[in-house]
Coordinates of C-alpha atoms and ligand atoms in Angstrom, one line a residue:
X1 CA -7.6 22.0 -21.3
X2 CA -4.2 21.0 -20.2
X3 CA -3.2 17.4 -19.3
X4 CA 0.1 16.5 -17.4
X5 CA 1.0 13.0 -16.3
X6 CA 3.1 11.8 -13.4
X7 CA 3.2 8.7 -11.1
X8 CA 0.0 8.2 -9.1
X9 CA 0.1 7.5 -5.4
X10 CA -3.5 6.7 -4.8
X11 CA -6.3 5.6 -7.0
X12 CA -8.7 8.5 -6.4
X13 CA -9.9 11.7 -7.7
X14 CA -9.4 15.2 -6.4
X15 CA -11.2 18.3 -7.8
X16 CA -10.4 21.8 -7.0
X17 CA -8.4 25.1 -7.3
X18 CA -4.7 24.8 -7.6
X19 CA -2.4 26.5 -5.1
X20 CA 1.2 26.6 -6.4
X21 CA 3.6 26.5 -3.5
X22 CA 7.1 28.0 -4.0
X23 CA 9.3 26.9 -1.2
X24 CA 11.3 30.0 0.3
X25 CA 14.9 29.6 -0.5
X26 CA 16.9 29.0 2.8
X27 CA 19.7 31.4 2.7
X28 CA 22.7 29.8 4.3
X29 CA 25.4 32.1 5.7
X30 CA 28.8 30.4 5.3
X31 CA 30.9 33.0 6.8
X32 CA 33.9 31.9 9.1
X33 CA 32.9 32.0 12.8
X34 CA 35.1 33.0 15.7
X35 CA 33.2 31.5 18.6
X36 CA 33.0 27.7 17.9
X37 CA 31.4 27.0 21.2
X38 CA 28.5 29.3 20.7
X39 CA 28.0 27.9 17.2
X40 CA 28.0 24.4 18.7
X41 CA 25.3 25.5 21.1
X42 CA 23.3 27.1 18.3
X43 CA 23.4 23.7 16.4
X44 CA 22.5 21.6 19.5
X45 CA 19.5 23.8 20.2
X46 CA 18.2 23.6 16.6
X47 CA 18.8 19.8 16.8
X48 CA 16.9 19.4 20.1
X49 CA 14.0 21.4 18.6
X50 CA 13.9 19.3 15.6
X51 CA 13.8 16.1 17.6
X52 CA 10.9 17.6 19.6
X53 CA 9.2 18.6 16.3
X54 CA 9.6 15.1 14.9
X55 CA 7.9 13.7 18.1
X56 CA 5.1 16.2 17.6
X57 CA 4.7 15.0 14.0
X58 CA 4.8 11.4 15.1
X59 CA 1.8 12.1 17.3
X60 CA 0.0 13.9 14.6
X61 CA 0.7 11.2 12.0
X62 CA -0.3 8.5 14.6
X63 CA -3.8 10.1 14.9
X64 CA -4.2 10.7 11.2
X65 CA -2.5 7.9 9.4
X66 CA -1.8 5.1 11.9
X67 CA 1.2 3.6 13.7
X68 CA 3.0 2.1 10.7
X69 CA 3.0 5.3 8.8
X70 CA 3.8 7.5 11.8
X71 CA 7.0 5.4 12.4
X72 CA 8.8 7.5 9.8
X73 CA 8.9 10.4 12.4
X74 CA 10.3 8.1 14.8
X75 CA 13.1 7.1 12.4
X76 CA 13.6 10.9 11.7
X77 CA 14.2 11.4 15.4
X78 CA 16.8 8.5 15.5
X79 CA 18.4 10.1 12.4
X80 CA 18.8 13.4 14.3
X81 CA 20.6 11.4 17.0
X82 CA 22.7 9.5 14.7
X83 CA 26.4 9.8 15.7
X84 CA 27.7 9.9 12.2
X85 CA 25.6 12.7 11.1
X86 CA 26.0 14.7 14.3
X87 CA 29.7 14.2 14.4
X88 CA 30.1 15.3 10.8
X89 CA 28.1 18.4 11.5
X90 CA 30.2 19.2 14.6
X91 CA 33.4 18.5 12.8
X92 CA 32.7 21.0 10.1
X93 CA 31.8 23.6 12.8
X94 CA 35.0 22.9 14.8
X95 CA 37.5 22.3 12.1
X96 CA 36.4 24.4 9.3
X97 CA 35.0 27.2 11.6
X98 CA 31.8 27.5 9.7
X99 CA 28.2 28.5 10.7
X100 CA 25.9 25.8 12.1
X101 CA 23.6 26.3 9.0
X102 CA 26.5 25.6 6.6
X103 CA 27.6 22.6 8.6
X104 CA 24.0 21.1 8.7
X105 CA 23.4 21.7 4.9
X106 CA 26.8 20.3 3.9
X107 CA 26.7 17.1 6.1
X108 CA 23.0 16.4 5.2
X109 CA 23.7 16.9 1.5
X110 CA 26.6 14.5 1.8
X111 CA 24.5 11.8 3.4
X112 CA 21.6 12.2 1.2
X113 CA 23.7 11.9 -1.8
X114 CA 25.0 8.4 -0.6
X115 CA 21.4 7.3 -0.3
X116 CA 20.4 8.7 -3.7
X117 CA 23.3 6.8 -5.4
X118 CA 22.2 3.3 -3.9
X119 CA 20.8 0.7 -6.3
X120 CA 17.8 -0.1 -4.3
X121 CA 14.8 2.3 -4.9
X122 CA 13.6 2.0 -1.4
X123 CA 17.1 3.2 0.0
X124 CA 17.3 5.8 -2.8
X125 CA 13.9 7.3 -1.4
X126 CA 15.6 7.7 2.1
X127 CA 17.7 10.7 0.8
X128 CA 14.4 12.6 1.1
X129 CA 14.3 11.8 4.7
X130 CA 17.8 13.2 5.4
X131 CA 16.8 16.3 3.4
X132 CA 13.7 16.6 5.5
X133 CA 15.6 16.5 9.0
X134 CA 18.3 18.8 7.6
X135 CA 15.6 21.3 6.4
X136 CA 14.0 21.0 10.0
X137 CA 17.1 22.0 11.7
X138 CA 17.7 24.8 9.2
X139 CA 14.3 26.2 9.8
X140 CA 15.1 26.5 13.5
X141 CA 18.6 28.0 12.7
X142 CA 17.4 30.6 10.4
X143 CA 14.0 31.3 12.0
X144 CA 12.0 30.3 8.9
X145 CA 8.2 29.6 9.2
X146 CA 7.6 26.1 7.8
X147 CA 3.8 26.4 8.3
X148 CA 3.2 28.8 5.2
X149 CA 2.4 26.1 2.6
X150 CA -1.5 26.4 2.2
X151 CA -3.8 29.2 1.6
X152 CA -7.1 29.6 3.3
X153 CA -9.2 27.7 0.8
X154 CA -9.3 23.9 0.2
X155 CA -7.0 23.4 -2.7
X156 CA -4.8 21.0 -4.8
X157 CA -1.3 21.9 -3.8
X158 CA 1.3 22.0 -6.7
X159 CA 5.0 22.0 -5.6
X160 CA 8.5 21.0 -6.7
X161 CA 8.6 18.5 -3.9
X162 CA 7.2 17.9 -0.5
X163 CA 9.1 16.5 2.5
X164 CA 7.2 14.0 4.8
X165 CA 7.2 16.6 7.6
X166 CA 5.6 19.1 5.2
X167 CA 3.1 16.5 4.2
X168 CA 2.0 15.6 7.7
X169 CA 1.9 19.4 8.9
X170 CA -0.6 20.1 6.1
X171 CA -4.1 20.9 7.2
X172 CA -6.1 18.1 5.7
X173 CA -9.4 20.1 5.7
X174 CA -7.6 22.5 3.2
X175 CA -5.8 19.8 1.2
X176 CA -7.7 18.2 -1.7
X177 CA -4.7 16.5 -3.3
X178 CA -1.1 17.4 -4.4
X179 CA 1.1 17.1 -7.5
X180 CA 4.8 17.4 -7.3
X181 CA 7.4 17.7 -10.0
X182 CA 10.0 15.6 -8.0
X183 CA 9.4 12.8 -5.4
X184 CA 9.0 9.1 -5.7
X185 CA 6.3 6.6 -5.1
X186 CA 8.5 4.9 -2.5
X187 CA 9.0 8.1 -0.5
X188 CA 7.5 8.6 3.0
X189 CA 5.6 11.4 1.6
X190 CA 3.9 9.0 -0.8
X191 CA 3.3 6.5 2.1
X192 CA 1.7 9.2 4.1
X193 CA -0.5 10.6 1.3
X194 CA -1.7 7.0 0.6
X195 CA -2.6 6.2 4.3
X196 CA -4.2 9.7 4.6
X197 CA -6.3 8.9 1.4
X198 CA -5.1 11.9 -0.4
X199 CA -5.0 11.6 -4.2
X200 CA -1.5 12.7 -5.5
X201 CA 0.9 12.6 -8.3
X202 CA 4.7 12.7 -8.1
X203 CA 7.3 13.1 -10.9
X204 CA 4.8 15.2 -12.9
X205 CA 7.4 17.1 -15.0
X206 CA 5.0 19.5 -16.6
X207 CA 3.8 21.3 -13.5
X208 CA 3.7 25.0 -14.0
X209 CA 3.6 28.1 -11.9
X210 CA 0.9 29.4 -14.2
X211 CA -1.5 26.9 -12.9
X212 CA -2.0 29.0 -9.8
X213 CA -5.7 29.6 -9.0
X214 CA -7.0 27.4 -12.0
X215 CA -9.5 24.7 -11.6
X216 CA -8.1 21.2 -12.0
X217 CA -8.8 17.4 -11.5
X218 CA -6.2 14.9 -10.3
X219 CA -7.2 11.6 -11.8
X220 CA -5.1 9.2 -9.8
X221 CA -6.5 6.2 -11.7
X222 CA -5.0 7.5 -14.9
X223 CA -2.0 9.1 -13.3
X224 CA -2.8 12.6 -14.7
X225 CA -4.0 16.1 -13.8
X226 CA -6.4 18.1 -16.0
X227 CA -6.1 21.8 -15.8
X228 CA -9.1 23.7 -16.8
X229 CA -11.0 20.4 -17.6
X230 CA -13.8 20.2 -20.1
X231 CA -17.4 20.1 -18.7
X232 CA -17.8 16.5 -19.9
X233 CA -14.8 15.4 -18.1
X234 CA -15.7 17.2 -15.1
X235 CA -19.0 15.6 -14.8
X236 CA -17.7 12.2 -15.4
X237 CA -14.8 12.4 -12.9
X238 CA -17.1 14.2 -10.4
X239 CA -19.4 11.2 -10.7
X240 CA -16.5 8.7 -10.0
X241 CA -15.2 10.7 -7.1
X242 CA -18.8 10.5 -5.6
X243 CA -18.7 6.8 -6.1
X244 CA -15.3 6.7 -4.4
X245 CA -16.6 8.7 -1.5
X246 CA -19.6 6.3 -1.1
X247 CA -17.0 3.5 -1.0
X248 CA -14.9 5.2 1.7
X249 CA -18.0 5.7 3.9
X250 CA -18.8 2.1 3.6
X251 CA -15.2 1.2 4.4
X252 CA -15.4 3.2 7.7
X253 CA -18.5 1.3 8.5
X254 CA -17.4 -2.2 7.5
X255 CA -13.7 -2.6 7.4
X256 CA -12.5 -5.5 9.5
X257 CA -16.1 -6.9 9.9
X258 CA -17.0 -10.5 9.0
X259 CA -19.1 -11.5 6.0
X260 CA -21.6 -13.2 8.3
X261 CA -25.3 -13.3 8.1
X262 CA -27.5 -12.4 11.0
X263 CA -28.0 -16.1 11.8
X264 CA -24.3 -16.7 11.7
X265 CA -23.5 -18.2 8.2
X266 CA -20.1 -16.9 7.1
X267 CA -19.0 -16.8 3.4
X268 CA -15.7 -15.7 2.0
X269 CA -15.6 -12.5 -0.1
X270 CA -12.6 -12.4 -2.3
X271 CA -11.6 -9.9 -5.1
X272 CA -10.9 -10.5 -8.7
X273 CA -7.6 -8.9 -10.1
X274 CA -5.6 -8.5 -13.3
X275 CA -2.2 -8.0 -11.9
X276 CA 0.1 -6.5 -9.2
X277 CA -1.2 -3.0 -9.8
X278 CA -4.6 -4.2 -8.2
X279 CA -3.0 -5.2 -4.9
X280 CA -3.9 -1.7 -3.3
X281 CA -7.5 -2.2 -4.4
X282 CA -7.7 -5.6 -2.7
X283 CA -6.3 -4.1 0.6
X284 CA -8.2 -0.8 0.4
X285 CA -11.5 -2.7 -0.1
X286 CA -10.6 -5.3 2.8
X287 CA -11.2 -8.2 0.5
X288 CA -10.5 -11.6 2.3
X289 CA -8.3 -12.7 -0.6
X290 CA -8.0 -13.1 -4.4
X291 CA -10.5 -15.4 -5.9
X292 CA -9.4 -14.8 -9.4
X293 CA -6.1 -13.5 -10.7
X294 CA -6.7 -13.2 -14.5
X295 CA -3.0 -13.9 -15.5
X296 CA -3.7 -13.3 -19.1
X297 CA -3.2 -9.6 -18.3
X298 CA 0.4 -10.4 -17.6
X299 CA 0.6 -11.7 -21.1
X300 CA -1.5 -8.9 -22.7
X301 CA 0.7 -6.2 -21.2
X302 CA 3.8 -7.7 -22.6
X303 CA 5.2 -7.2 -26.2
X304 CA 6.6 -10.6 -26.2
X305 CA 5.8 -13.8 -24.2
X306 CA 6.7 -13.2 -20.6
X307 CA 9.4 -15.5 -19.4
X308 CA 9.3 -17.6 -16.3
X309 CA 11.2 -15.0 -14.3
X310 CA 9.0 -12.2 -15.2
X311 CA 5.9 -14.2 -14.4
X312 CA 7.5 -15.5 -11.2
X313 CA 8.1 -11.9 -10.0
X314 CA 4.5 -10.8 -10.7
X315 CA 3.0 -13.8 -8.9
X316 CA 5.5 -13.6 -6.0
X317 CA 4.8 -9.8 -5.6
X318 CA 0.9 -10.5 -5.3
X319 CA 1.2 -13.5 -3.0
X320 CA 3.9 -11.8 -0.6
X321 CA 1.9 -8.6 -0.6
X322 CA -1.4 -10.3 0.4
X323 CA -0.1 -13.1 2.6
X324 CA -1.5 -14.7 4.6
X325 CA -4.6 -14.1 2.4
X326 CA -5.4 -16.7 -0.2
X327 CA -4.6 -15.8 -3.9
X328 CA -6.1 -18.0 -6.5
X329 CA -4.2 -17.6 -9.7
X330 CA -5.8 -18.8 -12.9
X331 CA -3.5 -20.2 -15.5
X332 CA -3.4 -18.5 -18.9
X333 CA -7.0 -17.9 -20.4
X334 CA -5.9 -16.5 -23.9
X335 CA -8.1 -16.9 -26.9
X336 CA -11.7 -16.1 -27.7
X337 CA -11.9 -12.2 -27.0
X338 CA -8.3 -12.0 -25.6
X339 CA -5.9 -12.4 -28.6
X340 CA -2.2 -11.7 -28.6
X341 CA 0.0 -11.2 -31.6
X342 CA 3.0 -12.9 -30.4
X343 CA 0.9 -16.1 -29.7
X344 CA 0.3 -16.4 -33.5
X345 CA -3.2 -17.9 -33.1
X346 CA -5.0 -18.7 -36.3
X347 CA -8.1 -16.8 -37.3
X348 CA -11.2 -18.8 -36.4
X349 CA -14.8 -18.4 -37.4
X350 CA -16.0 -19.3 -33.9
X351 CA -13.3 -18.3 -31.5
X352 CA -15.5 -18.5 -28.2
X353 CA -16.0 -22.2 -29.1
X354 CA -12.4 -22.5 -30.3
X355 CA -8.7 -22.9 -29.4
X356 CA -8.5 -21.0 -26.0
X357 CA -7.3 -21.3 -22.5
X358 CA -6.5 -24.8 -21.3
X359 CA -6.7 -26.2 -24.9
X360 CA -3.8 -23.9 -25.9
X361 CA -1.9 -24.8 -22.7
X362 CA -2.2 -28.5 -23.1
X363 CA -1.1 -28.4 -26.7
X364 CA 1.7 -25.8 -26.1
X365 CA 3.3 -27.6 -23.3
X366 CA 6.5 -25.6 -23.1
X367 CA 4.5 -22.4 -22.9
X368 CA 2.3 -23.7 -20.2
X369 CA 5.4 -25.1 -18.2
X370 CA 6.9 -21.7 -18.0
X371 CA 3.8 -20.5 -16.2
X372 CA 3.4 -23.5 -14.0
X373 CA 7.0 -23.3 -12.9
X374 CA 6.6 -19.6 -12.1
X375 CA 3.6 -20.4 -10.0
X376 CA 5.2 -23.2 -8.1
X377 CA 8.2 -21.1 -7.4
X378 CA 5.9 -18.3 -6.2
X379 CA 4.0 -20.6 -3.9
X380 CA 6.6 -20.4 -1.3
X381 CA 5.9 -16.7 -0.8
X382 CA 2.1 -16.9 0.2
X383 CA -1.1 -18.8 0.4
X384 CA -1.7 -19.9 -3.3
X385 CA -4.5 -21.6 -5.3
X386 CA -4.0 -22.7 -8.9
X387 CA -6.9 -22.8 -11.0
X388 CA -7.5 -24.1 -14.6
X389 CA -10.0 -22.5 -17.0
X390 CA -12.3 -23.9 -19.5
X391 CA -12.0 -27.4 -18.4
X392 CA -14.6 -29.8 -20.0
X393 CA -13.3 -33.2 -19.1
X394 CA -11.6 -35.2 -16.4
X395 CA -9.0 -36.0 -18.9
X396 CA -8.0 -32.4 -19.4
X397 CA -7.8 -31.7 -15.6
X398 CA -5.6 -34.8 -15.1
X399 CA -3.4 -33.8 -17.9
X400 CA -2.9 -30.2 -16.5
X401 CA -2.3 -31.7 -13.0
X402 CA 0.4 -34.1 -14.6
X403 CA 2.2 -31.2 -16.3
X404 CA 2.1 -29.4 -12.8
X405 CA 3.6 -32.5 -11.2
X406 CA 6.3 -32.7 -13.8
X407 CA 7.3 -29.1 -13.2
X408 CA 7.2 -29.7 -9.5
X409 CA 9.5 -32.7 -9.8
X410 CA 11.9 -30.7 -12.0
X411 CA 12.0 -27.8 -9.4
X412 CA 12.5 -30.1 -6.5
X413 CA 15.4 -31.7 -8.3
X414 CA 16.8 -28.2 -8.8
X415 CA 16.4 -27.7 -5.0
X416 CA 13.8 -25.0 -5.4
X417 CA 11.5 -24.4 -2.4
X418 CA 7.8 -24.9 -3.0
X419 CA 4.9 -24.0 -0.8
X420 CA 1.4 -25.4 0.0
X421 CA -1.2 -24.7 -2.7
X422 CA -4.7 -25.8 -3.5
X423 CA -5.8 -26.9 -7.0
X424 CA -9.1 -25.6 -8.5
X425 CA -11.2 -26.1 -11.5
X426 CA -13.2 -23.4 -13.3
X427 CA -16.8 -24.4 -14.0
X428 CA -17.6 -22.5 -17.1
X429 CA -19.4 -24.9 -19.4
X430 CA -22.4 -27.1 -19.1
X431 CA -20.1 -30.1 -19.7
X432 CA -18.2 -29.3 -16.5
X433 CA -21.4 -28.9 -14.4
X434 CA -22.7 -32.2 -15.7
X435 CA -19.5 -34.1 -14.7
X436 CA -18.9 -31.9 -11.6
X437 CA -18.9 -35.1 -9.4
X438 CA -16.0 -36.5 -11.3
X439 CA -14.1 -33.3 -11.5
X440 CA -14.7 -32.6 -7.7
X441 CA -12.7 -35.9 -7.0
X442 CA -9.6 -34.4 -8.6
X443 CA -9.5 -30.9 -7.0
X444 CA -9.8 -28.9 -3.9
X445 CA -12.1 -26.3 -5.1
X446 CA -14.4 -25.1 -7.9
X447 CA -14.9 -21.6 -9.1
X448 CA -17.9 -21.0 -11.3
X449 CA -17.2 -18.6 -14.1
X450 CA -20.8 -17.4 -14.7
X451 CA -19.8 -15.2 -17.5
X452 CA -18.8 -18.1 -19.8
X453 CA -21.3 -20.5 -18.2
X454 CA -24.2 -18.2 -19.1
X455 CA -22.7 -17.7 -22.6
X456 CA -22.4 -21.4 -23.2
X457 CA -25.6 -22.5 -21.6
X458 CA -27.8 -20.0 -23.2
X459 CA -25.8 -19.8 -26.5
X460 CA -25.4 -16.1 -26.1
X461 CA -22.3 -14.6 -27.3
X462 CA -21.1 -12.6 -24.5
X463 CA -19.4 -10.1 -26.9
X464 CA -22.5 -9.3 -29.0
X465 CA -24.5 -6.3 -27.8
X466 CA -27.2 -7.2 -30.2
X467 CA -28.2 -10.1 -28.2
X468 CA -28.9 -8.2 -25.0
X469 CA -32.7 -8.3 -25.4
X470 CA -32.3 -12.1 -25.4
X471 CA -30.0 -12.4 -22.6
X472 CA -31.2 -13.2 -19.0
X473 CA -28.4 -13.0 -16.4
X474 CA -30.6 -14.7 -13.9
X475 CA -31.6 -17.4 -16.3
X476 CA -32.9 -20.5 -14.3
X477 CA -30.8 -22.8 -16.1
X478 CA -27.6 -21.0 -15.0
X479 CA -29.0 -20.8 -11.3
X480 CA -29.7 -24.6 -11.5
X481 CA -26.3 -25.3 -12.7
X482 CA -24.8 -23.3 -9.9
X483 CA -26.9 -25.3 -7.4
X484 CA -25.8 -28.6 -9.2
X485 CA -22.1 -27.6 -8.9
X486 CA -22.4 -26.8 -5.2
X487 CA -24.0 -29.9 -4.5
X488 CA -21.5 -32.0 -6.5
X489 CA -18.6 -30.1 -5.0
X490 CA -19.7 -30.7 -1.4
X491 CA -20.4 -34.3 -1.8
X492 CA -16.6 -34.7 -2.4
X493 CA -15.4 -32.3 0.1
X494 CA -14.6 -29.6 -2.6
X495 CA -15.4 -26.1 -1.8
X496 CA -17.2 -23.9 -4.2
X497 CA -16.9 -20.3 -5.3
X498 CA -18.3 -18.0 -7.9
X499 CA -15.8 -15.5 -9.7
X500 CA -18.0 -14.5 -12.6
X501 CA -19.8 -11.1 -12.6
X502 CA -22.9 -12.7 -11.1
X503 CA -21.2 -13.1 -7.8
X504 CA -21.5 -9.3 -7.3
X505 CA -25.1 -9.2 -8.1
X506 CA -26.5 -8.5 -4.6
X507 CA -30.1 -9.4 -5.6
X508 CA -28.8 -13.0 -5.9
X509 CA -26.5 -13.1 -2.6
X510 CA -29.3 -14.7 -0.6
X511 CA -29.9 -17.3 -3.4
X512 CA -26.3 -18.2 -3.5
X513 CA -25.8 -18.6 0.3
X514 CA -29.0 -20.7 0.5
X515 CA -27.4 -22.9 -2.2
X516 CA -24.3 -23.3 -0.1
X517 CA -21.8 -21.3 -2.1
X518 CA -18.6 -20.9 0.1
X519 CA -17.0 -17.9 -1.7
X520 CA -17.9 -15.0 -3.8
X521 CA -15.1 -13.4 -5.7
X522 CA -16.0 -10.0 -7.1
X523 CA -14.2 -6.7 -8.4
X524 CA -12.6 -4.9 -5.5
X525 CA -15.1 -2.1 -5.4
X526 CA -18.0 -4.7 -4.9
X527 CA -16.5 -6.3 -1.8
X528 CA -18.0 -4.0 0.8
X529 CA -21.4 -3.6 -0.8
X530 CA -21.5 -7.4 -0.9
X531 CA -20.5 -7.5 2.7
X532 CA -23.2 -5.1 3.6
X533 CA -25.9 -7.4 1.9
X534 CA -24.5 -10.5 3.6
X535 CA -24.7 -9.0 7.1
X536 CA -28.3 -8.0 6.5
X537 CA -29.4 -11.5 5.5
X538 CA -31.1 -13.9 7.9
X539 CA -31.2 -17.5 6.3
X540 CA -33.1 -19.0 9.2
X541 CA -36.2 -17.0 8.1
X542 CA -38.3 -18.7 5.4
X543 CA -37.6 -17.7 1.8
Ligands
PEP601 C1 -16.1 -16.1 -16.3 O1 -16.2 -16.7 -17.4 O2 -17.1 -16.0 -15.6 C2 -14.8 -15.7 -15.7 C3 -14.7 -15.4 -14.5 O3 -13.8 -15.7 -16.6 P1 -13.5 -14.5 -17.7 O4 -14.5 -13.5 -17.4 O5 -12.1 -14.1 -17.4 O6 -13.7 -15.3 -18.9
MG602 MG1 -14.4 -17.3 -18.5

């Protein structure tokens, strides 16, 4: 087996035989010409045909990938009409008395180079669009056949690069996925692949012509391609692919639909995420928002403590990408099972009951303030909720809010714009449940962390596999605590969600809705199965 890595465009799996595509070299004749007028006419004819072709591609992309994605071909049409480019080509033909092919190639190469040298990665990626329209005109000038990319069998296409127009022209029934040596994740080719749901890798430096005809698996989740995979790997990725396909079918059926029961009760279904890389999963699974952004992954992914700026960028990116959807960001929940070297936490005999989460934040104020400042700054870019973990007393919640207010005052004095946000408390301990009435007066929402709530209620270490026979995820004590929390929250106008694993347990969905739970936040893949369950419930019928 051979493994090659690249940059993944879509979290998906493609399995099939490889077809290596070698683009035919376009031979450019750069001889001197005598008849400038005839050459100008050849160029104009090719340009008009290229414009017509881009219009046809627009229609095809519109049907297959939607308006937003198809717009690239509208832009290509405009590029083909752009005075700067057209004049540059005409000037080469007229002044240098060169062929239309030579003039198109030279002028397009010059413009593509200008884009490629820009600082902004998005603008850099536009150079591929110039190459694409240039190639389209060259195909018409040289009489090349641009439709000869695919074979007759469904396959994984491997190529040096693919232009957006090549990608949209591909017959989707024959395309399982593609891998390119070049390309970028910002390119229109990547955008097209994503919206057509095609697993693909770009910048995969190790692609080889020897792969032609071999069996392969693109693993978009891990940004790699396995050529001649082992049987075990084949079986496990095949299973993952089938799960994905079931999810896609559910998406077709339920995307855009409400999370409303037959008798009209609506509940929010949000997703749990670990960072900006999960934004796509939230969107693809049509979650209503983010109910838990576990920010400790921002800390765990860094070799040193992430600064205010780095954190601000991560939070801003998530908020902005998902706006106007609500994104509830949990402050750092380090400790217990999540240890980090640079935090220099002492060894503890009982870490789950130890120095963790809000306890660290309240005693390392400067550390905490960095995160709170980053969050407040990011609040201007979307619809944010801030949530404090492992709260066991009103004093802790008040102290956290005071530090937040201190950061706010500092930022306002600096003239920084701050948006609206809600403040929430995680309910993860029996202590929090028992004082939920008092906590509810201090915040806008509760989010019940059933993973820790079960651990602390039942005294079952969630990390200890040996305790599995003793563990009851539906323990009546935990269910009663959820009921108590909802009632306490509602008595004070505080809405209540569940963000622990239990929220995704569809055998309990009816129970939670009957209790009055307002929101369920689950891993992105569970959003649609949960929606399906909710839509099948009728709470007006007797239990
Ligand atoms: C929980 O405890 O249920 C929870 C959501 O937090 P975490 O799993 O991150 O501890
Ligand atoms: Mg927890």
